[in-house]
Each structure stands twice: as structure tokens, then as C-alpha cells.
Short mmCIF file of C-alpha atoms and ligand atoms in Angstrom, two decimals:
data_model
loop_
_atom_site.label_atom_id
_atom_site.label_comp_id
_atom_site.label_asym_id
_atom_site.label_seq_id
_atom_site.Cartn_x
_atom_site.Cartn_y
_atom_site.Cartn_z
CA MET A 1 159.03 200.00 -56.66
CA GLY A 2 156.63 200.54 -59.54
CA THR A 3 152.89 200.84 -59.18
CA LYS A 4 150.86 197.84 -58.06
CA ASN A 5 149.40 195.70 -60.82
CA ILE A 6 145.65 195.24 -60.75
CA TYR A 7 144.06 192.12 -62.17
CA THR A 8 140.44 192.38 -63.34
CA ASP A 9 140.33 189.62 -65.94
CA ASN A 10 139.04 186.87 -63.68
CA ASN A 11 136.53 185.54 -66.22
CA ALA A 12 139.57 184.64 -68.35
CA THR A 13 141.39 182.98 -65.49
CA THR A 14 142.07 183.48 -61.80
CA MET A 15 145.04 183.46 -59.46
CA VAL A 16 145.50 180.07 -57.82
CA ALA A 17 144.61 180.55 -54.15
CA PRO A 18 147.63 180.10 -51.82
CA GLU A 19 145.66 177.52 -49.78
CA VAL A 20 145.12 175.54 -52.99
CA VAL A 21 148.83 175.60 -53.87
CA GLU A 22 149.68 174.42 -50.37
CA GLU A 23 147.17 171.59 -50.53
CA MET A 24 148.58 170.36 -53.87
CA GLN A 25 152.25 170.42 -52.86
CA PRO A 26 152.62 166.93 -51.28
CA PHE A 27 151.13 165.30 -54.38
CA PHE A 28 154.13 166.42 -56.45
CA SER A 29 156.59 164.86 -54.01
CA ASP A 30 155.70 162.22 -51.41
CA LEU A 31 152.19 161.27 -52.50
CA TYR A 32 152.89 160.32 -56.10
CA GLY A 33 151.14 156.93 -56.30
CA ASN A 34 148.65 155.97 -58.99
CA PRO A 35 145.22 155.89 -57.31
CA SER A 36 144.34 152.73 -59.30
CA SER A 37 147.28 150.79 -57.78
CA MET A 38 146.42 148.21 -55.13
CA HIS A 39 149.50 148.92 -52.99
CA LEU A 40 150.07 151.42 -50.23
CA PHE A 41 151.18 154.23 -52.57
CA GLY A 42 147.92 154.01 -54.52
CA GLY A 43 145.66 153.67 -51.49
CA GLN A 44 147.33 156.69 -49.90
CA VAL A 45 146.22 159.04 -52.67
CA LYS A 46 142.86 157.49 -53.53
CA LYS A 47 141.24 158.82 -50.37
CA PHE A 48 142.23 162.37 -51.34
CA ILE A 49 140.47 161.99 -54.68
CA ASP A 50 137.39 160.80 -52.84
CA ARG A 51 137.57 163.85 -50.58
CA ALA A 52 137.93 166.20 -53.58
CA ARG A 53 134.90 164.58 -55.17
CA GLU A 54 132.91 165.26 -52.01
CA GLN A 55 134.11 168.87 -51.91
CA ALA A 56 133.13 169.38 -55.57
CA ALA A 57 129.72 167.76 -55.01
CA SER A 58 129.05 170.00 -51.98
CA LEU A 59 129.63 173.16 -54.02
CA ILE A 60 126.69 172.29 -56.29
CA ASN A 61 124.70 170.18 -53.80
CA ALA A 62 125.12 166.97 -55.80
CA ASP A 63 126.03 163.42 -54.89
CA PRO A 64 129.80 162.71 -55.12
CA SER A 65 129.09 159.79 -57.49
CA GLU A 66 127.71 162.33 -59.99
CA ILE A 67 131.05 164.19 -60.31
CA VAL A 68 133.51 163.20 -63.05
CA PHE A 69 136.89 164.96 -63.11
CA THR A 70 138.01 166.25 -66.52
CA SER A 71 140.92 168.33 -67.82
CA CYS A 72 138.99 171.60 -68.30
CA GLY A 73 135.67 173.25 -69.04
CA THR A 74 136.12 172.69 -72.77
CA GLU A 75 136.50 168.94 -72.23
CA SER A 76 133.46 168.89 -69.94
CA ASP A 77 131.38 170.65 -72.63
CA ASN A 78 132.61 168.32 -75.38
CA ALA A 79 132.09 165.22 -73.23
CA ALA A 80 128.57 166.29 -72.25
CA ILE A 81 127.42 167.05 -75.78
CA ARG A 82 129.11 164.09 -77.48
CA GLY A 83 128.23 161.75 -74.61
CA VAL A 84 124.51 162.50 -74.81
CA LEU A 85 124.34 162.34 -78.61
CA SER A 86 126.14 158.98 -78.68
CA ALA A 87 123.69 157.62 -76.12
CA HIS A 88 120.66 158.70 -78.22
CA PRO A 89 121.70 157.99 -81.83
CA ASP A 90 118.13 158.13 -83.18
CA LYS A 91 117.54 161.80 -82.42
CA LYS A 92 119.24 164.55 -84.40
CA HIS A 93 118.12 167.97 -83.17
CA ILE A 94 120.12 170.15 -80.77
CA ILE A 95 119.08 173.51 -79.31
CA THR A 96 121.63 176.02 -78.07
CA THR A 97 121.96 179.82 -78.04
CA ARG A 98 123.78 182.40 -80.13
CA VAL A 99 125.86 183.52 -77.16
CA GLU A 100 127.54 180.28 -76.02
CA HIS A 101 131.27 180.00 -75.45
CA PRO A 102 133.20 178.46 -78.39
CA ALA A 103 133.56 175.26 -76.30
CA VAL A 104 129.85 174.67 -77.00
CA LYS A 105 129.27 176.84 -80.07
CA ASN A 106 132.01 175.29 -82.20
CA VAL A 107 131.04 171.74 -81.26
CA CYS A 108 127.45 172.45 -82.30
CA GLN A 109 128.62 174.10 -85.52
CA TYR A 110 130.69 171.02 -86.31
CA LEU A 111 127.71 168.77 -85.58
CA SER A 112 125.48 170.89 -87.85
CA LYS A 113 127.78 169.92 -90.73
CA ASN A 114 127.76 166.29 -89.69
CA GLY A 115 124.19 165.10 -89.63
CA TYR A 116 122.59 167.21 -86.87
CA ARG A 117 120.04 169.98 -87.03
CA VAL A 118 121.14 172.79 -84.72
CA THR A 119 118.86 175.63 -83.59
CA GLU A 120 120.59 178.65 -82.07
CA LEU A 121 118.13 180.66 -79.96
CA SER A 122 118.41 184.42 -80.38
CA VAL A 123 118.82 186.83 -77.47
CA ASP A 124 117.30 190.26 -76.84
CA SER A 125 119.21 193.49 -76.18
CA ARG A 126 119.76 192.43 -72.55
CA GLY A 127 121.26 189.12 -73.68
CA GLN A 128 118.24 187.07 -72.54
CA ILE A 129 116.58 184.28 -74.49
CA ASP A 130 112.86 184.14 -75.17
CA MET A 131 111.37 181.17 -73.27
CA ASP A 132 108.48 180.91 -75.76
CA GLU A 133 111.02 180.52 -78.55
CA LEU A 134 112.68 177.69 -76.63
CA THR A 135 109.33 175.91 -76.19
CA GLU A 136 108.37 176.45 -79.85
CA LYS A 137 111.68 175.17 -81.21
CA MET A 138 111.59 171.89 -79.26
CA ASP A 139 110.23 168.96 -81.24
CA LYS A 140 110.14 165.14 -81.13
CA ASP A 141 113.62 164.96 -82.62
CA THR A 142 115.19 167.28 -79.99
CA VAL A 143 117.69 165.24 -78.04
CA LEU A 144 119.79 167.90 -76.30
CA VAL A 145 119.49 171.49 -75.14
CA SER A 146 122.82 173.10 -74.26
CA ILE A 147 122.51 176.54 -72.65
CA MET A 148 125.01 178.27 -70.40
CA TRP A 149 124.31 179.33 -66.81
CA ALA A 150 126.09 182.68 -67.12
CA ASN A 151 127.73 184.42 -70.03
CA ASN A 152 131.50 184.90 -69.90
CA GLU A 153 131.49 188.29 -71.66
CA THR A 154 128.56 190.07 -70.04
CA GLY A 155 127.97 187.99 -66.91
CA VAL A 156 124.27 187.71 -67.85
CA ILE A 157 122.58 184.81 -66.03
CA PHE A 158 119.96 182.75 -67.82
CA PRO A 159 116.83 181.52 -65.99
CA VAL A 160 118.30 178.03 -65.72
CA ASP A 161 115.55 176.67 -63.43
CA ASP A 162 112.82 177.59 -65.90
CA ILE A 163 114.84 176.38 -68.89
CA ALA A 164 115.50 173.04 -67.18
CA LYS A 165 111.81 172.56 -66.40
CA ILE A 166 110.77 173.23 -70.02
CA VAL A 167 113.47 170.93 -71.42
CA LYS A 168 112.65 168.11 -69.02
CA SER A 169 108.89 168.39 -69.63
CA ARG A 170 109.61 167.83 -73.34
CA GLY A 171 111.74 164.75 -72.69
CA ALA A 172 115.09 166.15 -73.88
CA VAL A 173 118.42 166.17 -72.04
CA PHE A 174 119.66 169.48 -70.60
CA HIS A 175 123.35 170.33 -70.52
CA CYS A 176 124.38 173.56 -68.84
CA ASP A 177 127.80 175.17 -69.19
CA ALA A 178 128.27 176.56 -65.68
CA VAL A 179 131.96 177.37 -66.13
CA GLN A 180 131.45 181.06 -65.29
CA ALA A 181 128.71 180.59 -62.71
CA THR A 182 130.36 178.01 -60.45
CA GLY A 183 131.72 179.55 -57.29
CA LYS A 184 130.13 182.93 -58.12
CA VAL A 185 126.46 182.11 -57.62
CA SER A 186 124.65 179.39 -55.71
CA ILE A 187 124.08 176.20 -57.71
CA ASP A 188 121.88 173.47 -56.30
CA MET A 189 121.48 170.29 -58.30
CA ASN A 190 118.80 169.12 -55.89
CA LYS A 191 116.60 172.03 -56.93
CA THR A 192 117.53 172.60 -60.59
CA PRO A 193 116.85 169.65 -62.91
CA VAL A 194 119.97 170.03 -65.06
CA ASP A 195 121.21 166.66 -66.41
CA LEU A 196 124.83 167.59 -67.11
CA LEU A 197 126.78 170.58 -65.82
CA SER A 198 130.26 171.75 -66.89
CA ILE A 199 132.71 173.24 -64.38
CA SER A 200 136.27 174.59 -64.79
CA GLY A 201 138.70 174.99 -61.89
CA HIS A 202 140.74 177.93 -63.15
CA LYS A 203 137.72 180.24 -63.03
CA PHE A 204 137.57 179.99 -59.23
CA HIS A 205 141.17 179.89 -58.00
CA ALA A 206 142.14 176.28 -58.82
CA PRO A 207 144.85 175.75 -61.45
CA LYS A 208 144.29 175.63 -65.21
CA GLY A 209 143.86 172.13 -66.62
CA ILE A 210 141.31 170.72 -64.21
CA GLY A 211 137.53 170.65 -64.51
CA ALA A 212 134.53 168.53 -63.71
CA LEU A 213 131.40 167.29 -65.37
CA TYR A 214 128.33 166.68 -63.23
CA ILE A 215 126.26 163.82 -64.66
CA ARG A 216 122.92 163.32 -62.92
CA LYS A 217 122.29 159.72 -61.82
CA GLY A 218 120.39 157.83 -64.52
CA THR A 219 121.51 160.08 -67.42
CA HIS A 220 122.39 158.04 -70.49
CA PHE A 221 125.94 158.94 -71.39
CA VAL A 222 128.68 157.39 -73.55
CA PRO A 223 132.20 158.35 -72.43
CA PHE A 224 133.98 160.84 -74.69
CA ILE A 225 137.46 159.66 -73.65
CA MET A 226 137.71 155.87 -73.60
CA GLY A 227 140.43 153.73 -72.12
CA GLY A 228 140.86 152.55 -68.52
CA HIS A 229 138.19 152.33 -65.85
CA GLN A 230 138.95 155.58 -64.05
CA GLU A 231 136.06 157.79 -62.95
CA GLU A 232 133.71 154.75 -62.93
CA GLY A 233 134.35 154.26 -66.63
CA ARG A 234 133.06 157.74 -67.52
CA ARG A 235 136.42 159.42 -68.24
CA ALA A 236 139.51 157.32 -68.87
CA GLY A 237 143.06 158.42 -68.09
CA THR A 238 145.20 158.29 -64.95
CA GLU A 239 143.85 160.90 -62.57
CA ASN A 240 145.63 164.24 -62.30
CA VAL A 241 145.88 163.82 -58.55
CA PRO A 242 147.52 167.13 -57.48
CA TYR A 243 145.09 169.14 -59.59
CA ILE A 244 142.06 167.16 -58.45
CA VAL A 245 143.10 167.77 -54.84
CA GLY A 246 143.57 171.49 -55.57
CA PHE A 247 140.23 171.62 -57.35
CA GLY A 248 138.52 170.08 -54.32
CA ARG A 249 140.06 172.64 -51.98
CA ALA A 250 139.09 175.50 -54.33
CA CYS A 251 135.50 174.20 -54.32
CA GLU A 252 135.49 174.12 -50.52
CA ILE A 253 136.79 177.70 -50.30
CA ALA A 254 134.37 178.92 -52.98
CA LEU A 255 131.44 177.45 -51.05
CA LYS A 256 132.59 179.18 -47.88
CA HIS A 257 132.84 182.55 -49.68
CA LEU A 258 129.69 182.19 -51.74
CA SER A 259 127.49 184.59 -49.83
CA ILE A 260 129.49 187.17 -47.85
CA GLU A 261 132.55 187.49 -50.08
CA ASN A 262 130.49 187.64 -53.25
CA ILE A 263 128.40 190.47 -51.81
CA ARG A 264 131.65 192.39 -51.22
CA VAL A 265 132.77 191.70 -54.80
CA LYS A 266 129.35 192.79 -56.11
CA THR A 267 129.59 196.04 -54.15
CA LEU A 268 133.00 196.73 -55.69
CA ARG A 269 131.71 195.90 -59.18
CA ASP A 270 128.62 198.08 -58.75
CA ARG A 271 130.69 201.07 -57.64
CA LEU A 272 133.17 200.62 -60.48
CA GLU A 273 130.37 200.42 -63.02
CA LYS A 274 128.29 203.28 -61.62
CA GLU A 275 131.19 205.72 -61.40
CA LEU A 276 132.53 204.86 -64.83
CA VAL A 277 129.14 205.22 -66.50
CA GLU A 278 128.33 208.45 -64.65
CA LYS A 279 131.69 210.15 -65.07
CA ALA A 280 132.74 208.94 -68.52
CA ILE A 281 132.02 211.10 -71.54
CA GLU A 282 130.05 208.34 -73.25
CA ALA A 283 129.76 204.92 -71.64
CA SER A 284 127.00 202.35 -71.18
CA VAL A 285 126.64 198.87 -69.69
CA ASN A 286 126.00 195.85 -71.91
CA GLY A 287 123.61 193.14 -70.74
CA ASP A 288 120.88 192.49 -68.20
CA THR A 289 122.03 194.27 -65.04
CA GLN A 290 119.35 192.57 -62.89
CA ASN A 291 120.35 188.98 -63.64
CA ARG A 292 124.12 189.03 -63.68
CA LEU A 293 127.21 187.51 -62.08
CA PRO A 294 128.34 189.60 -59.10
CA ASN A 295 131.87 190.12 -60.47
CA THR A 296 131.37 191.13 -64.11
CA THR A 297 130.72 194.38 -65.90
CA ASN A 298 130.90 194.89 -69.65
CA ILE A 299 131.04 198.57 -70.55
CA SER A 300 131.07 200.20 -73.97
CA PHE A 301 132.91 203.46 -74.51
CA LYS A 302 131.21 204.58 -77.68
CA TYR A 303 133.42 205.48 -80.65
CA ILE A 304 136.73 204.49 -79.09
CA GLU A 305 138.61 201.26 -79.67
CA GLY A 306 138.49 198.63 -76.94
CA GLU A 307 141.93 197.39 -77.97
CA SER A 308 143.47 200.84 -77.43
CA ILE A 309 141.78 201.11 -74.04
CA LEU A 310 143.19 197.73 -73.04
CA MET A 311 146.70 198.64 -74.16
CA LEU A 312 146.68 201.86 -72.14
CA LEU A 313 145.10 200.14 -69.15
CA SER A 314 147.83 197.51 -69.37
CA GLU A 315 150.51 200.22 -69.47
CA ALA A 316 148.92 201.59 -66.30
CA GLY A 317 149.21 198.14 -64.70
CA ILE A 318 145.54 197.20 -65.08
CA ALA A 319 144.52 193.91 -66.71
CA ALA A 320 141.03 193.84 -68.22
CA SER A 321 139.68 192.34 -71.38
CA SER A 322 137.92 193.45 -74.50
CA GLY A 323 134.50 192.36 -75.55
CA SER A 324 135.53 193.05 -79.12
CA ALA A 325 138.21 190.34 -79.27
CA CYS A 326 137.23 186.70 -79.19
CA THR A 327 139.13 184.06 -77.27
CA SER A 328 141.54 183.43 -80.13
CA GLY A 329 142.81 187.00 -79.81
CA SER A 330 141.44 188.01 -83.21
CA LEU A 331 139.84 191.37 -83.75
CA GLU A 332 136.50 189.87 -84.75
CA PRO A 333 133.70 191.75 -82.99
CA SER A 334 132.19 189.83 -80.09
CA HIS A 335 129.52 187.34 -81.24
CA VAL A 336 127.78 187.88 -77.90
CA LEU A 337 127.39 191.66 -78.20
CA ARG A 338 126.46 191.34 -81.86
CA ALA A 339 123.77 188.76 -81.03
CA MET A 340 122.40 191.31 -78.52
CA GLY A 341 122.17 193.88 -81.32
CA VAL A 342 124.76 196.21 -79.76
CA PRO A 343 125.74 198.71 -82.52
CA PHE A 344 129.28 198.45 -83.94
CA THR A 345 130.10 201.86 -82.52
CA ARG A 346 129.70 200.34 -79.05
CA VAL A 347 130.85 196.77 -79.72
CA HIS A 348 134.29 198.02 -80.73
CA GLY A 349 134.66 200.09 -77.59
CA SER A 350 133.64 197.43 -75.10
CA VAL A 351 135.72 196.50 -72.09
CA ARG A 352 135.06 193.71 -69.59
CA PHE A 353 136.18 194.09 -66.00
CA SER A 354 135.80 190.84 -64.06
CA LEU A 355 136.71 191.00 -60.38
CA SER A 356 137.57 188.40 -57.76
CA ARG A 357 137.80 188.18 -53.99
CA TYR A 358 141.37 189.46 -54.26
CA ASN A 359 140.28 192.88 -55.56
CA THR A 360 140.04 195.84 -53.18
CA GLU A 361 138.42 199.29 -52.86
CA ASP A 362 141.80 200.80 -53.79
CA ASP A 363 141.82 198.77 -57.01
CA VAL A 364 138.43 200.20 -57.94
CA ASP A 365 139.53 203.78 -57.19
CA CYS A 366 142.61 203.33 -59.31
CA ILE A 367 140.72 201.77 -62.26
CA ILE A 368 138.16 204.60 -62.25
CA GLU A 369 140.84 207.27 -62.24
CA LYS A 370 142.97 205.63 -64.95
CA MET A 371 140.04 204.61 -67.13
CA LEU A 372 138.52 208.11 -67.19
CA HIS A 373 141.91 209.57 -68.08
CA ILE A 374 142.37 207.00 -70.88
CA GLU A 375 138.92 207.71 -72.28
CA LYS A 376 139.68 211.42 -72.47
CA GLN A 377 143.09 210.81 -74.00
CA LEU A 378 141.73 208.48 -76.69
CA ARG A 379 138.85 210.76 -77.58
CA GLU A 380 141.31 213.59 -78.17
CA ILE A 381 143.40 211.61 -80.67
CA SER A 382 140.70 209.33 -82.07
CA PRO A 383 139.56 209.74 -85.67
CA PHE A 384 136.32 208.06 -84.54
CA GLY A 385 133.23 209.77 -83.33
CA ARG A 386 131.35 209.84 -86.56
CA GLU A 387 128.63 207.27 -87.30
CA GLU A 388 129.57 207.21 -91.00
CA LEU A 389 132.91 205.53 -90.21
CA TYR A 390 130.92 202.48 -89.17
CA ALA A 391 128.30 202.69 -91.85
CA ALA A 392 130.09 200.29 -94.17
CA GLN A 393 130.37 197.50 -91.56
N1 PLP B 401 132.63 177.84 -71.05
C1 PLP B 401 132.68 179.12 -70.65
C2 PLP B 401 131.41 179.87 -70.41
C3 PLP B 401 133.92 179.75 -70.46
O1 PLP B 401 133.95 181.03 -70.08
C4 PLP B 401 135.10 179.01 -70.71
C5 PLP B 401 136.42 179.66 -70.58
O2 PLP B 401 136.56 180.86 -70.70
C6 PLP B 401 134.99 177.66 -71.09
C7 PLP B 401 133.75 177.11 -71.25
C8 PLP B 401 136.21 176.82 -71.32
O3 PLP B 401 136.81 176.46 -70.10
P1 PLP B 401 138.35 176.00 -70.06
O4 PLP B 401 139.18 177.22 -70.25
O5 PLP B 401 138.52 175.37 -68.71
O6 PLP B 401 138.53 175.01 -71.15
#
């Protein structure tokens, strides 16, 4: 047998938990009814959707009626932004940040070319926004503020409570993309006055192609996808029953693991990061290490190419991801690291390791050993190492 493969790209997607697969199975065979049907076949499955809605609501301490199932995080983001704007057609100013995921960033960019004024808040070298800037930029025309809970590339967590309070005190609607935060940190909709919150199942061991949008009771919202009356008229389309059931189970498991398991993952991440930074020839961590997801570390190996590191890691059976490549797989430098002012010499050599509850101490030992070897190997053959090579960029 070859060496064991190690997966540390959990911010991209996660393994579907075996319990989730098991829970979904009957809905591909016996329980195939349409939940909207009046007959036995429909009624049989409807109660499982209700249960999944309760499980999803419990994970974020919301009311089940506030959960709308969607096809993914991207749809949740689009539905939230479009839904709020359609409900408030008189106001035309949106505030977001420079480090959002393309599922928010590209929607806002499109809107900026189609009648909206969009303000992108800057971030400091730790990846944090300036709360005074947020307050200053809000005006009478501001309808929506869309700011993520945690960043997918660096894991940096924004002060969502404080942001929500400022936004609400100014009378705007607050949408939060919590795709990376859900299941990794505690989220309590009873305490944090977020109006709309995006969630994606495949980031916490549910399958790809299922997500949810939390819509606080009383929030004015026009459905993004129109058609039938599913989801109380907030998202049309026959429900993806097996995936909704799997999503519910994944939410239940995530809630159970939220404290103890995440502390174990954080301990693994901290050791990985500490040893790599201490033992590498030249490595440093990107982002605010105090306010960060427990599973993520983004490390720059100065002067060497992130893509080469990833290729060699992959040959060694280790899956990680590069901060220098965007989601489309292009070699564009990361907009997140650039917004943080990380120099090109470090942006290009950035690697993201994102762990999950399936990672072990042995995985961490192996990554440290292989990564340090790869760094040495690449420095020996690399033409880089001179600032002037980057001067033109
Ligand atoms: N928002 C964030 C912060 C993400 O990290 C992602 C996916 O990486 C998305 C939105 C999109 O979610 P999905 O892949 O479910 O469409």
C-alpha cells in the first residue's frame, strides 16, 4: 500500500460524514415522495424536512421558521443581497469589504455597474476592518451591509456582534456570509442581531449542493428564485429532500462537536503553525491570529511559489491550497492577502492548511516533515530570493 493521503483543504470542501451518508440513503430509494404532495408518500418525507429545519435552526440558535433551504452558499449570498435590495428599491448604497468571497464580491461589483453605489471597506495588515470607517461610510441611502463572519483564506473572524449593532443602529439591513464560520465557531442568532445569514453544507461534512439562508422574522425580503410555494414562498423549487436531511444531520453533529472537538482541531492547527513557522527557513502567518477560525492557518513561505509547494505536497499525498490562486484556479494573487498589504514576495508563497475533525496528530507530524523538506528543496532550485524580481509587479 502507498502512503496515506492527508486532506487539509477543508475550507474548500469537506468529506461527507458517514452518519450523514447513512441518514440520506433511504431518501434515494423508499422515501422518494414530493413533500408538497397531499398523499402518504409526500407526508412521509415532509416530517423529515421539518426535522432538518429544526436541526439547522438549533446550530445557530434561531427559530426553524427563519431557515430557508437553498442549493449552496453562493445562492444564499445572492438571494440575501438581491432579496433585500428588491424589498427596498428606494435606497441604493451597499457596504461590503475588500476581502469577501466572490459569491458576495462579484454580486456587489455587478450591482455597482447597475445603479448601486458600493463601498468596499479596507482591511488592515491583520485582515480586520476599521469600525470607525464602517460608521463613517454609512449614510441615509445605505440599504445593506454585507460582511462575512470569517474569511475563507485566512480564517480571520470579524467582530460580527459589534458590526451588527452599528448597522442596526443606522437602520440598514445586515447580511453576514457565515459559510466558513458555521459549525466551526458558536453562532447565536438570539444574541447577534444579524438579519440574514448564509450557510453552506459542504463546509461542515454535508454534501455539496445544499445550503441555507437564515432570514430573521420581520426582515423585508423578495424571493430570488420564484415559482412554487416551497419554503413558505421564500425559495421556490421542489425540495432536495435527501440533501436537506443530510444537511440537518450534519448541523446536529456540528453542534455536538462545537466545543470539545474544535478545541482538539485548534490544538492541531496551533502545533502545525508553530512548528512550521519556527523550523522553516522563512515563513510567517497571515492574518489576525487572535480572532481566527480554529481550523485555518495561512502561511507564507517568502520567495518560493505557492503553486510549486502545493504540487510537491500533493505528490507527497497532502492536499492543501494556495492563497495565491483564486477560486477559479487562476494564478491571480489573492485579493484577500493583497487587501491586507501582504508583499508580493509573500503573497506568492502562501499556503492555506484547513483542518477538520478527521485530522490527527500523525497528519500534523507528516505535514511538518514533508513541508520543511519541500521548502528546502524549492529554495535550492528557486531563481527567487531577490526582491528585484518582484519590483516590477
Ligand atoms: N462564502 C464563503 C466565505 C465561502 O468560503 C464559499 C465557498 O468557498 C462560499 C461563500 C460559496 O459557497 P458554496 O460553495 O456553497 O457555493
